[in-house]
Amino acid sequence: MLVNPGAGGGGALDSVGEAFAAAGGGHRVEACPPDELDARVAGALAAGVGFVGIAGGDGTVGSVAGALVDGEVPLLVVPAGTRNHFAHDLGVDTLEAAAALVGDSASGAGGGVVRTVTVGQVADRTFVNNASLGLYPVLVRHRERHESRLGKRRATVRAAAEIARRGRPLRVVVDGRTRRAWAVFVGNGRYGDGPFAVTSRGALDGDELDVRVLRADRRWSRPRLVGALLVAAGERAQVVDAWRASEVSIELAESSVRRVPVAVDGEVVELEPPLRFTVRTRCLPVLAPATGEAARPAGRP
């Protein structure tokens, strides 16, 4: 069990350790800074572990998922970050619920099963929730500048106000069609039907990407977009185009742009266009609560 030491306001290591000890104990719970994740996960796999647990936000989870895709060792997602969308979609809402999935290491008894879920892919990055370009990566970077002073929630409000005043739209080519857009969202799986319903999904084992373009090509697009966000009236304001696909290609209309900021599961990375988004169906083994669907018991594969 690897714990991002910055998760949960810095107290995640103790709370995760206590939850797993109460569930039976015997599992190794260790702090792991983000820059050590790749090496530590590789070492765990080489040692023949029965599962790899990640306690942190969605960005931390997404950065590890790629190492476990198409393998036999399942991922245990522990909700220790700010929002934990992926953990909630799996039905794992608390630290105690996550610990109960594996129980006591000595007996191997736990209440979880191994399911395989779908992930998205862009360049060499795997994402479990979504990836986006445009205003959202800018918001994340603005928020990070204020976060140490204001805290995450107030920093997010401050960053949103800044980009509402000074944010600039992109000129992108999406599947061959040139668009002027505030943002392009590519979700792993089918999100809600509303144009801004992009926080939860009904299923994690589909075979499609959820694509949404926040349009900036209409008159008064900035106030129309702000108004739509405030009153959840995106369809009436006609600011969002949405469709589903198994693959999406996105290029920057300005050929001089060599790299573009992309928020991958909330973590901003610089990627080289064109960006090709694909879906990888039922390839990531995860530990999840038993639901009656086809799955194998938790334990060593």
PDB file of C-alpha atoms in Angstrom:
ATOM      1  CA  MET A   1       0.000   0.000   0.000  1.00  0.00           C
ATOM      2  CA  LEU A   2       1.679   3.212  -1.240  1.00  0.00           C
ATOM      3  CA  VAL A   3       0.476   6.485   0.265  1.00  0.00           C
ATOM      4  CA  ASN A   4       1.020   9.915  -1.245  1.00  0.00           C
ATOM      5  CA  PRO A   5       2.392  11.822   1.789  1.00  0.00           C
ATOM      6  CA  GLY A   6       0.656  15.006   0.634  1.00  0.00           C
ATOM      7  CA  ALA A   7      -2.796  13.440   0.469  1.00  0.00           C
ATOM      8  CA  GLY A   8      -5.445  14.240   3.054  1.00  0.00           C
ATOM      9  CA  GLY A   9      -3.689  17.425   4.087  1.00  0.00           C
ATOM     10  CA  GLY A  10      -0.578  15.434   4.975  1.00  0.00           C
ATOM     11  CA  GLY A  11      -2.234  13.032   7.413  1.00  0.00           C
ATOM     12  CA  ALA A  12      -3.075  10.204   5.027  1.00  0.00           C
ATOM     13  CA  LEU A  13      -0.265   7.847   6.062  1.00  0.00           C
ATOM     14  CA  ASP A  14      -1.470   7.554   9.661  1.00  0.00           C
ATOM     15  CA  SER A  15      -5.175   7.294   8.771  1.00  0.00           C
ATOM     16  CA  VAL A  16      -4.589   4.668   6.076  1.00  0.00           C
ATOM     17  CA  GLY A  17      -2.342   2.649   8.391  1.00  0.00           C
ATOM     18  CA  GLU A  18      -4.970   2.708  11.145  1.00  0.00           C
ATOM     19  CA  ALA A  19      -7.757   1.642   8.786  1.00  0.00           C
ATOM     20  CA  PHE A  20      -5.780  -1.319   7.443  1.00  0.00           C
ATOM     21  CA  ALA A  21      -4.649  -2.372  10.914  1.00  0.00           C
ATOM     22  CA  ALA A  22      -8.264  -2.366  12.108  1.00  0.00           C
ATOM     23  CA  ALA A  23      -9.305  -4.535   9.146  1.00  0.00           C
ATOM     24  CA  GLY A  24      -6.818  -7.264  10.054  1.00  0.00           C
ATOM     25  CA  GLY A  25      -3.400  -5.887   9.306  1.00  0.00           C
ATOM     26  CA  GLY A  26      -0.280  -7.484   7.910  1.00  0.00           C
ATOM     27  CA  HIS A  27      -0.129  -5.334   4.784  1.00  0.00           C
ATOM     28  CA  ARG A  28       2.801  -3.012   4.164  1.00  0.00           C
ATOM     29  CA  VAL A  29       1.662   0.622   4.266  1.00  0.00           C
ATOM     30  CA  GLU A  30       4.408   2.997   3.120  1.00  0.00           C
ATOM     31  CA  ALA A  31       4.739   6.668   2.211  1.00  0.00           C
ATOM     32  CA  CYS A  32       5.662   7.184  -1.433  1.00  0.00           C
ATOM     33  CA  PRO A  33       6.356  10.618  -2.980  1.00  0.00           C
ATOM     34  CA  PRO A  34       4.886  11.013  -6.496  1.00  0.00           C
ATOM     35  CA  ASP A  35       8.310  11.040  -8.162  1.00  0.00           C
ATOM     36  CA  GLU A  36       9.040   7.562  -6.749  1.00  0.00           C
ATOM     37  CA  LEU A  37       5.790   5.898  -7.800  1.00  0.00           C
ATOM     38  CA  ASP A  38       7.033   4.284 -11.017  1.00  0.00           C
ATOM     39  CA  ALA A  39      10.045   2.665  -9.382  1.00  0.00           C
ATOM     40  CA  ARG A  40       8.155   1.550  -6.279  1.00  0.00           C
ATOM     41  CA  VAL A  41       5.315  -0.014  -8.291  1.00  0.00           C
ATOM     42  CA  ALA A  42       7.823  -1.805 -10.522  1.00  0.00           C
ATOM     43  CA  GLY A  43       9.569  -3.141  -7.430  1.00  0.00           C
ATOM     44  CA  ALA A  44       6.293  -4.332  -5.926  1.00  0.00           C
ATOM     45  CA  LEU A  45       5.364  -6.193  -9.111  1.00  0.00           C
ATOM     46  CA  ALA A  46       8.792  -7.807  -9.280  1.00  0.00           C
ATOM     47  CA  ALA A  47       8.340  -8.964  -5.671  1.00  0.00           C
ATOM     48  CA  GLY A  48       5.128 -10.797  -6.586  1.00  0.00           C
ATOM     49  CA  VAL A  49       2.646  -8.843  -4.491  1.00  0.00           C
ATOM     50  CA  GLY A  50      -1.030  -9.821  -4.478  1.00  0.00           C
ATOM     51  CA  PHE A  51      -2.220  -6.265  -5.132  1.00  0.00           C
ATOM     52  CA  VAL A  52      -0.899  -2.724  -5.386  1.00  0.00           C
ATOM     53  CA  GLY A  53      -2.737  -0.162  -3.263  1.00  0.00           C
ATOM     54  CA  ILE A  54      -2.634   3.560  -3.995  1.00  0.00           C
ATOM     55  CA  ALA A  55      -3.814   6.146  -1.464  1.00  0.00           C
ATOM     56  CA  GLY A  56      -4.068   9.568  -3.037  1.00  0.00           C
ATOM     57  CA  GLY A  57      -6.060  11.622  -5.485  1.00  0.00           C
ATOM     58  CA  ASP A  58      -7.171  10.659  -8.973  1.00  0.00           C
ATOM     59  CA  GLY A  59      -3.966  11.984 -10.515  1.00  0.00           C
ATOM     60  CA  THR A  60      -1.900   9.654  -8.342  1.00  0.00           C
ATOM     61  CA  VAL A  61      -4.162   6.723  -9.226  1.00  0.00           C
ATOM     62  CA  GLY A  62      -4.030   7.476 -12.939  1.00  0.00           C
ATOM     63  CA  SER A  63      -0.243   7.673 -12.945  1.00  0.00           C
ATOM     64  CA  VAL A  64      -0.036   4.112 -11.570  1.00  0.00           C
ATOM     65  CA  ALA A  65      -2.828   2.510 -13.593  1.00  0.00           C
ATOM     66  CA  GLY A  66      -0.716   2.264 -16.746  1.00  0.00           C
ATOM     67  CA  ALA A  67       1.747  -0.086 -15.025  1.00  0.00           C
ATOM     68  CA  LEU A  68      -1.056  -2.530 -14.144  1.00  0.00           C
ATOM     69  CA  VAL A  69      -2.952  -2.505 -17.453  1.00  0.00           C
ATOM     70  CA  ASP A  70      -3.192  -5.946 -19.088  1.00  0.00           C
ATOM     71  CA  GLY A  71      -1.642  -7.560 -16.013  1.00  0.00           C
ATOM     72  CA  GLU A  72      -2.861  -9.922 -13.300  1.00  0.00           C
ATOM     73  CA  VAL A  73      -2.072  -7.823 -10.226  1.00  0.00           C
ATOM     74  CA  PRO A  74      -5.080  -5.683  -9.275  1.00  0.00           C
ATOM     75  CA  LEU A  75      -5.110  -2.069  -8.198  1.00  0.00           C
ATOM     76  CA  LEU A  76      -6.645  -1.143  -4.850  1.00  0.00           C
ATOM     77  CA  VAL A  77      -7.820   2.476  -4.866  1.00  0.00           C
ATOM     78  CA  VAL A  78      -7.951   4.117  -1.438  1.00  0.00           C
ATOM     79  CA  PRO A  79      -9.887   7.424  -1.320  1.00  0.00           C
ATOM     80  CA  ALA A  80      -7.389   9.730   0.347  1.00  0.00           C
ATOM     81  CA  GLY A  81      -7.386  12.670  -2.061  1.00  0.00           C
ATOM     82  CA  THR A  82      -9.605  15.705  -2.562  1.00  0.00           C
ATOM     83  CA  ARG A  83     -12.376  14.300  -4.751  1.00  0.00           C
ATOM     84  CA  ASN A  84     -11.651  10.587  -5.387  1.00  0.00           C
ATOM     85  CA  HIS A  85     -14.038  10.276  -8.347  1.00  0.00           C
ATOM     86  CA  PHE A  86     -12.615   6.941  -9.518  1.00  0.00           C
ATOM     87  CA  ALA A  87     -12.810   5.358  -6.064  1.00  0.00           C
ATOM     88  CA  HIS A  88     -16.421   6.501  -5.648  1.00  0.00           C
ATOM     89  CA  ASP A  89     -17.356   5.127  -9.076  1.00  0.00           C
ATOM     90  CA  LEU A  90     -15.891   1.783  -7.956  1.00  0.00           C
ATOM     91  CA  GLY A  91     -18.052   1.913  -4.831  1.00  0.00           C
ATOM     92  CA  VAL A  92     -15.126   2.533  -2.463  1.00  0.00           C
ATOM     93  CA  ASP A  93     -16.156   5.608  -0.477  1.00  0.00           C
ATOM     94  CA  THR A  94     -14.055   5.403   2.708  1.00  0.00           C
ATOM     95  CA  LEU A  95     -10.675   4.203   3.964  1.00  0.00           C
ATOM     96  CA  GLU A  96     -12.436   1.493   5.952  1.00  0.00           C
ATOM     97  CA  ALA A  97     -14.283   0.259   2.858  1.00  0.00           C
ATOM     98  CA  ALA A  98     -10.987  -0.010   0.979  1.00  0.00           C
ATOM     99  CA  ALA A  99      -9.297  -1.912   3.823  1.00  0.00           C
ATOM    100  CA  ALA A 100     -12.231  -4.321   4.062  1.00  0.00           C
ATOM    101  CA  LEU A 101     -11.654  -5.391   0.453  1.00  0.00           C
ATOM    102  CA  VAL A 102      -8.380  -7.116   1.407  1.00  0.00           C
ATOM    103  CA  GLY A 103      -8.864  -7.844   5.120  1.00  0.00           C
ATOM    104  CA  ASP A 104      -6.164  -9.836   6.911  1.00  0.00           C
ATOM    105  CA  SER A 105      -3.045 -10.641   4.882  1.00  0.00           C
ATOM    106  CA  ALA A 106      -2.373 -13.822   6.893  1.00  0.00           C
ATOM    107  CA  SER A 107      -5.665 -15.473   5.975  1.00  0.00           C
ATOM    108  CA  GLY A 108      -6.059 -13.829   2.570  1.00  0.00           C
ATOM    109  CA  ALA A 109      -9.693 -13.215   3.449  1.00  0.00           C
ATOM    110  CA  GLY A 110     -11.195 -10.003   2.175  1.00  0.00           C
ATOM    111  CA  GLY A 111     -14.574  -8.784   1.046  1.00  0.00           C
ATOM    112  CA  GLY A 112     -13.501  -7.638  -2.402  1.00  0.00           C
ATOM    113  CA  VAL A 113     -13.457  -9.139  -5.870  1.00  0.00           C
ATOM    114  CA  VAL A 114     -11.263  -8.416  -8.881  1.00  0.00           C
ATOM    115  CA  ARG A 115     -12.985  -6.645 -11.762  1.00  0.00           C
ATOM    116  CA  THR A 116     -11.503  -5.388 -15.006  1.00  0.00           C
ATOM    117  CA  VAL A 117     -12.376  -1.840 -15.989  1.00  0.00           C
ATOM    118  CA  THR A 118     -11.796   0.355 -19.011  1.00  0.00           C
ATOM    119  CA  VAL A 119      -9.210   3.136 -19.219  1.00  0.00           C
ATOM    120  CA  GLY A 120      -8.431   5.920 -21.665  1.00  0.00           C
ATOM    121  CA  GLN A 121      -5.094   6.562 -23.328  1.00  0.00           C
ATOM    122  CA  VAL A 122      -3.478   9.716 -24.748  1.00  0.00           C
ATOM    123  CA  ALA A 123       0.121   9.639 -25.929  1.00  0.00           C
ATOM    124  CA  ASP A 124       1.899   7.475 -23.319  1.00  0.00           C
ATOM    125  CA  ARG A 125      -0.493   8.461 -20.524  1.00  0.00           C
ATOM    126  CA  THR A 126      -3.263   6.297 -19.100  1.00  0.00           C
ATOM    127  CA  PHE A 127      -6.272   8.028 -17.548  1.00  0.00           C
ATOM    128  CA  VAL A 128      -8.988   6.503 -15.402  1.00  0.00           C
ATOM    129  CA  ASN A 129     -11.330   9.512 -15.370  1.00  0.00           C
ATOM    130  CA  ASN A 130     -10.697  12.101 -18.070  1.00  0.00           C
ATOM    131  CA  ALA A 131      -8.267  14.329 -19.889  1.00  0.00           C
ATOM    132  CA  SER A 132      -8.861  17.884 -21.019  1.00  0.00           C
ATOM    133  CA  LEU A 133      -7.172  20.809 -22.684  1.00  0.00           C
ATOM    134  CA  GLY A 134      -8.011  24.488 -22.747  1.00  0.00           C
ATOM    135  CA  LEU A 135      -9.217  26.364 -19.677  1.00  0.00           C
ATOM    136  CA  TYR A 136      -9.041  23.517 -17.172  1.00  0.00           C
ATOM    137  CA  PRO A 137      -5.253  22.949 -17.270  1.00  0.00           C
ATOM    138  CA  VAL A 138      -4.861  26.733 -16.964  1.00  0.00           C
ATOM    139  CA  LEU A 139      -7.164  26.725 -13.927  1.00  0.00           C
ATOM    140  CA  VAL A 140      -5.127  23.933 -12.296  1.00  0.00           C
ATOM    141  CA  ARG A 141      -1.880  25.845 -12.752  1.00  0.00           C
ATOM    142  CA  HIS A 142      -3.376  29.081 -11.406  1.00  0.00           C
ATOM    143  CA  ARG A 143      -4.792  27.176  -8.432  1.00  0.00           C
ATOM    144  CA  GLU A 144      -1.440  25.603  -7.616  1.00  0.00           C
ATOM    145  CA  ARG A 145       0.159  29.054  -7.450  1.00  0.00           C
ATOM    146  CA  HIS A 146      -2.286  30.156  -4.724  1.00  0.00           C
ATOM    147  CA  GLU A 147      -2.833  26.833  -2.939  1.00  0.00           C
ATOM    148  CA  SER A 148      -0.129  27.043  -0.268  1.00  0.00           C
ATOM    149  CA  ARG A 149      -1.413  30.448   0.826  1.00  0.00           C
ATOM    150  CA  LEU A 150      -5.183  30.082   0.411  1.00  0.00           C
ATOM    151  CA  GLY A 151      -5.886  26.349   0.657  1.00  0.00           C
ATOM    152  CA  LYS A 152      -7.225  24.276  -2.214  1.00  0.00           C
ATOM    153  CA  ARG A 153     -10.885  25.349  -2.169  1.00  0.00           C
ATOM    154  CA  ARG A 154     -10.260  29.101  -1.980  1.00  0.00           C
ATOM    155  CA  ALA A 155      -7.410  28.816  -4.480  1.00  0.00           C
ATOM    156  CA  THR A 156      -9.777  27.126  -6.940  1.00  0.00           C
ATOM    157  CA  VAL A 157     -12.277  30.004  -6.630  1.00  0.00           C
ATOM    158  CA  ARG A 158      -9.478  32.536  -7.125  1.00  0.00           C
ATOM    159  CA  ALA A 159      -8.164  30.696 -10.177  1.00  0.00           C
ATOM    160  CA  ALA A 160     -11.652  30.401 -11.710  1.00  0.00           C
ATOM    161  CA  ALA A 161     -12.178  34.148 -11.344  1.00  0.00           C
ATOM    162  CA  GLU A 162      -8.841  34.841 -13.032  1.00  0.00           C
ATOM    163  CA  ILE A 163      -9.472  32.673 -16.077  1.00  0.00           C
ATOM    164  CA  ALA A 164     -13.059  33.952 -16.403  1.00  0.00           C
ATOM    165  CA  ARG A 165     -11.583  37.425 -16.927  1.00  0.00           C
ATOM    166  CA  ARG A 166      -8.481  36.630 -18.952  1.00  0.00           C
ATOM    167  CA  GLY A 167      -8.847  33.096 -20.332  1.00  0.00           C
ATOM    168  CA  ARG A 168      -8.292  32.680 -24.071  1.00  0.00           C
ATOM    169  CA  PRO A 169      -9.979  30.097 -26.301  1.00  0.00           C
ATOM    170  CA  LEU A 170      -8.119  27.535 -28.399  1.00  0.00           C
ATOM    171  CA  ARG A 171      -8.312  26.904 -32.102  1.00  0.00           C
ATOM    172  CA  VAL A 172      -8.317  23.127 -32.351  1.00  0.00           C
ATOM    173  CA  VAL A 173      -8.926  20.570 -35.063  1.00  0.00           C
ATOM    174  CA  VAL A 174     -11.054  17.760 -33.625  1.00  0.00           C
ATOM    175  CA  ASP A 175     -11.337  14.751 -35.944  1.00  0.00           C
ATOM    176  CA  GLY A 176     -10.625  16.996 -38.923  1.00  0.00           C
ATOM    177  CA  ARG A 177     -13.034  19.808 -37.998  1.00  0.00           C
ATOM    178  CA  THR A 178     -11.588  23.168 -36.944  1.00  0.00           C
ATOM    179  CA  ARG A 179     -13.219  24.597 -33.834  1.00  0.00           C
ATOM    180  CA  ARG A 180     -12.769  27.590 -31.571  1.00  0.00           C
ATOM    181  CA  ALA A 181     -13.205  26.211 -28.062  1.00  0.00           C
ATOM    182  CA  TRP A 182     -12.785  27.170 -24.435  1.00  0.00           C
ATOM    183  CA  ALA A 183     -12.022  23.574 -23.547  1.00  0.00           C
ATOM    184  CA  VAL A 184     -12.113  20.029 -24.885  1.00  0.00           C
ATOM    185  CA  PHE A 185     -13.032  17.244 -22.438  1.00  0.00           C
ATOM    186  CA  VAL A 186     -12.409  13.552 -23.178  1.00  0.00           C
ATOM    187  CA  GLY A 187     -13.871  11.218 -20.558  1.00  0.00           C
ATOM    188  CA  ASN A 188     -13.222   7.536 -19.973  1.00  0.00           C
ATOM    189  CA  GLY A 189     -16.692   6.012 -20.235  1.00  0.00           C
ATOM    190  CA  ARG A 190     -20.167   7.494 -20.404  1.00  0.00           C
ATOM    191  CA  TYR A 191     -20.738  10.429 -18.093  1.00  0.00           C
ATOM    192  CA  GLY A 192     -24.071  12.094 -17.281  1.00  0.00           C
ATOM    193  CA  ASP A 193     -26.474  13.322 -19.962  1.00  0.00           C
ATOM    194  CA  GLY A 194     -26.278  17.006 -19.016  1.00  0.00           C
ATOM    195  CA  PRO A 195     -23.623  19.053 -20.847  1.00  0.00           C
ATOM    196  CA  PHE A 196     -21.712  19.728 -17.614  1.00  0.00           C
ATOM    197  CA  ALA A 197     -22.422  16.388 -15.891  1.00  0.00           C
ATOM    198  CA  VAL A 198     -18.805  15.214 -15.932  1.00  0.00           C
ATOM    199  CA  THR A 199     -18.141  14.063 -12.365  1.00  0.00           C
ATOM    200  CA  SER A 200     -19.536  10.515 -12.237  1.00  0.00           C
ATOM    201  CA  ARG A 201     -20.334   7.535 -14.459  1.00  0.00           C
ATOM    202  CA  GLY A 202     -22.822   4.720 -14.280  1.00  0.00           C
ATOM    203  CA  ALA A 203     -20.326   2.083 -15.475  1.00  0.00           C
ATOM    204  CA  LEU A 204     -16.569   1.610 -15.775  1.00  0.00           C
ATOM    205  CA  ASP A 205     -16.406  -1.224 -18.296  1.00  0.00           C
ATOM    206  CA  GLY A 206     -17.721   0.445 -21.471  1.00  0.00           C
ATOM    207  CA  ASP A 207     -16.012   0.830 -24.817  1.00  0.00           C
ATOM    208  CA  GLU A 208     -16.294   4.541 -25.601  1.00  0.00           C
ATOM    209  CA  LEU A 209     -14.948   7.979 -24.839  1.00  0.00           C
ATOM    210  CA  ASP A 210     -17.221  10.853 -23.833  1.00  0.00           C
ATOM    211  CA  VAL A 211     -16.180  13.942 -25.834  1.00  0.00           C
ATOM    212  CA  ARG A 212     -17.393  17.465 -25.007  1.00  0.00           C
ATOM    213  CA  VAL A 213     -16.322  20.724 -26.638  1.00  0.00           C
ATOM    214  CA  LEU A 214     -17.084  24.012 -24.874  1.00  0.00           C
ATOM    215  CA  ARG A 215     -17.632  26.267 -27.846  1.00  0.00           C
ATOM    216  CA  ALA A 216     -16.131  29.747 -28.176  1.00  0.00           C
ATOM    217  CA  ASP A 217     -17.293  30.416 -31.731  1.00  0.00           C
ATOM    218  CA  ARG A 218     -20.595  32.113 -30.931  1.00  0.00           C
ATOM    219  CA  ARG A 219     -21.240  35.779 -30.245  1.00  0.00           C
ATOM    220  CA  TRP A 220     -20.885  36.662 -26.556  1.00  0.00           C
ATOM    221  CA  SER A 221     -19.437  33.200 -25.947  1.00  0.00           C
ATOM    222  CA  ARG A 222     -17.728  34.181 -22.684  1.00  0.00           C
ATOM    223  CA  PRO A 223     -20.851  35.505 -20.872  1.00  0.00           C
ATOM    224  CA  ARG A 224     -22.938  32.729 -22.442  1.00  0.00           C
ATOM    225  CA  LEU A 225     -20.556  30.122 -21.071  1.00  0.00           C
ATOM    226  CA  VAL A 226     -20.423  31.709 -17.604  1.00  0.00           C
ATOM    227  CA  GLY A 227     -24.214  31.951 -17.520  1.00  0.00           C
ATOM    228  CA  ALA A 228     -24.596  28.336 -18.612  1.00  0.00           C
ATOM    229  CA  LEU A 229     -22.237  27.164 -15.892  1.00  0.00           C
ATOM    230  CA  LEU A 230     -24.062  29.171 -13.251  1.00  0.00           C
ATOM    231  CA  VAL A 231     -27.552  27.935 -14.109  1.00  0.00           C
ATOM    232  CA  ALA A 232     -26.661  24.526 -15.632  1.00  0.00           C
ATOM    233  CA  ALA A 233     -28.342  25.563 -18.890  1.00  0.00           C
ATOM    234  CA  GLY A 234     -25.686  24.473 -21.349  1.00  0.00           C
ATOM    235  CA  GLU A 235     -28.106  22.934 -23.830  1.00  0.00           C
ATOM    236  CA  ARG A 236     -30.236  26.078 -24.042  1.00  0.00           C
ATOM    237  CA  ALA A 237     -27.160  28.297 -24.295  1.00  0.00           C
ATOM    238  CA  GLN A 238     -25.754  26.035 -27.036  1.00  0.00           C
ATOM    239  CA  VAL A 239     -22.218  26.221 -25.691  1.00  0.00           C
ATOM    240  CA  VAL A 240     -21.423  22.506 -25.532  1.00  0.00           C
ATOM    241  CA  ASP A 241     -21.135  19.960 -28.328  1.00  0.00           C
ATOM    242  CA  ALA A 242     -21.079  16.373 -27.031  1.00  0.00           C
ATOM    243  CA  TRP A 243     -20.682  12.974 -28.624  1.00  0.00           C
ATOM    244  CA  ARG A 244     -19.177   9.547 -27.949  1.00  0.00           C
ATOM    245  CA  ALA A 245     -16.458   7.728 -29.864  1.00  0.00           C
ATOM    246  CA  SER A 246     -13.852   5.000 -29.529  1.00  0.00           C
ATOM    247  CA  GLU A 247     -11.068   7.281 -30.779  1.00  0.00           C
ATOM    248  CA  VAL A 248     -10.541  11.051 -31.037  1.00  0.00           C
ATOM    249  CA  SER A 249      -7.784  13.054 -32.719  1.00  0.00           C
ATOM    250  CA  ILE A 250      -7.052  16.630 -31.628  1.00  0.00           C
ATOM    251  CA  GLU A 251      -4.581  19.003 -33.261  1.00  0.00           C
ATOM    252  CA  LEU A 252      -3.756  22.651 -32.609  1.00  0.00           C
ATOM    253  CA  ALA A 253      -4.702  24.913 -35.514  1.00  0.00           C
ATOM    254  CA  GLU A 254      -1.539  26.969 -34.882  1.00  0.00           C
ATOM    255  CA  SER A 255       1.205  24.784 -36.324  1.00  0.00           C
ATOM    256  CA  SER A 256       3.861  26.637 -34.317  1.00  0.00           C
ATOM    257  CA  VAL A 257       2.569  25.139 -31.046  1.00  0.00           C
ATOM    258  CA  ARG A 258       4.955  22.319 -30.153  1.00  0.00           C
ATOM    259  CA  ARG A 259       3.504  21.220 -26.815  1.00  0.00           C
ATOM    260  CA  VAL A 260       0.126  21.747 -25.184  1.00  0.00           C
ATOM    261  CA  PRO A 261      -0.881  21.555 -21.495  1.00  0.00           C
ATOM    262  CA  VAL A 262      -3.294  18.664 -20.885  1.00  0.00           C
ATOM    263  CA  ALA A 263      -4.925  17.870 -17.552  1.00  0.00           C
ATOM    264  CA  VAL A 264      -4.768  14.073 -17.243  1.00  0.00           C
ATOM    265  CA  ASP A 265      -6.863  12.977 -14.255  1.00  0.00           C
ATOM    266  CA  GLY A 266      -6.302  16.444 -12.829  1.00  0.00           C
ATOM    267  CA  GLU A 267      -2.506  16.455 -13.253  1.00  0.00           C
ATOM    268  CA  VAL A 268      -1.178  18.883 -15.873  1.00  0.00           C
ATOM    269  CA  VAL A 269       1.385  17.487 -18.313  1.00  0.00           C
ATOM    270  CA  GLU A 270       2.836  18.875 -21.544  1.00  0.00           C
ATOM    271  CA  LEU A 271       2.087  16.709 -24.586  1.00  0.00           C
ATOM    272  CA  GLU A 272       3.079  17.057 -28.211  1.00  0.00           C
ATOM    273  CA  PRO A 273       0.195  17.408 -30.705  1.00  0.00           C
ATOM    274  CA  PRO A 274      -1.499  15.844 -32.508  1.00  0.00           C
ATOM    275  CA  LEU A 275      -3.180  14.132 -29.554  1.00  0.00           C
ATOM    276  CA  ARG A 276      -4.747  10.741 -30.196  1.00  0.00           C
ATOM    277  CA  PHE A 277      -7.206   9.596 -27.548  1.00  0.00           C
ATOM    278  CA  THR A 278      -8.177   5.919 -27.483  1.00  0.00           C
ATOM    279  CA  VAL A 279     -10.134   3.597 -25.211  1.00  0.00           C
ATOM    280  CA  ARG A 280      -8.744   0.331 -23.804  1.00  0.00           C
ATOM    281  CA  THR A 281     -11.661  -1.873 -22.879  1.00  0.00           C
ATOM    282  CA  ARG A 282     -11.660  -3.942 -19.664  1.00  0.00           C
ATOM    283  CA  CYS A 283      -7.896  -4.024 -19.308  1.00  0.00           C
ATOM    284  CA  LEU A 284      -7.227  -2.745 -15.771  1.00  0.00           C
ATOM    285  CA  PRO A 285      -7.775  -5.202 -12.872  1.00  0.00           C
ATOM    286  CA  VAL A 286      -9.109  -3.486  -9.762  1.00  0.00           C
ATOM    287  CA  LEU A 287     -10.283  -4.581  -6.336  1.00  0.00           C
ATOM    288  CA  ALA A 288     -13.913  -3.609  -5.792  1.00  0.00           C
ATOM    289  CA  PRO A 289     -16.911  -4.547  -3.648  1.00  0.00           C
ATOM    290  CA  ALA A 290     -18.753  -7.678  -4.753  1.00  0.00           C
ATOM    291  CA  THR A 291     -21.781  -6.758  -6.885  1.00  0.00           C
ATOM    292  CA  GLY A 292     -22.899 -10.103  -8.271  1.00  0.00           C
ATOM    293  CA  GLU A 293     -21.294  -9.583 -11.661  1.00  0.00           C
ATOM    294  CA  ALA A 294     -18.622 -11.835 -13.110  1.00  0.00           C
ATOM    295  CA  ALA A 295     -15.430 -11.395 -11.133  1.00  0.00           C
ATOM    296  CA  ARG A 296     -12.816 -13.495  -9.353  1.00  0.00           C
ATOM    297  CA  PRO A 297     -12.256 -13.469  -5.583  1.00  0.00           C
ATOM    298  CA  ALA A 298      -9.620 -11.124  -4.213  1.00  0.00           C
ATOM    299  CA  GLY A 299      -6.246 -12.626  -3.388  1.00  0.00           C
ATOM    300  CA  ARG A 300      -3.131 -13.660  -5.213  1.00  0.00           C
ATOM    301  CA  PRO A 301      -3.759 -14.107  -8.952  1.00  0.00           C
TER     302      PRO A 301
END
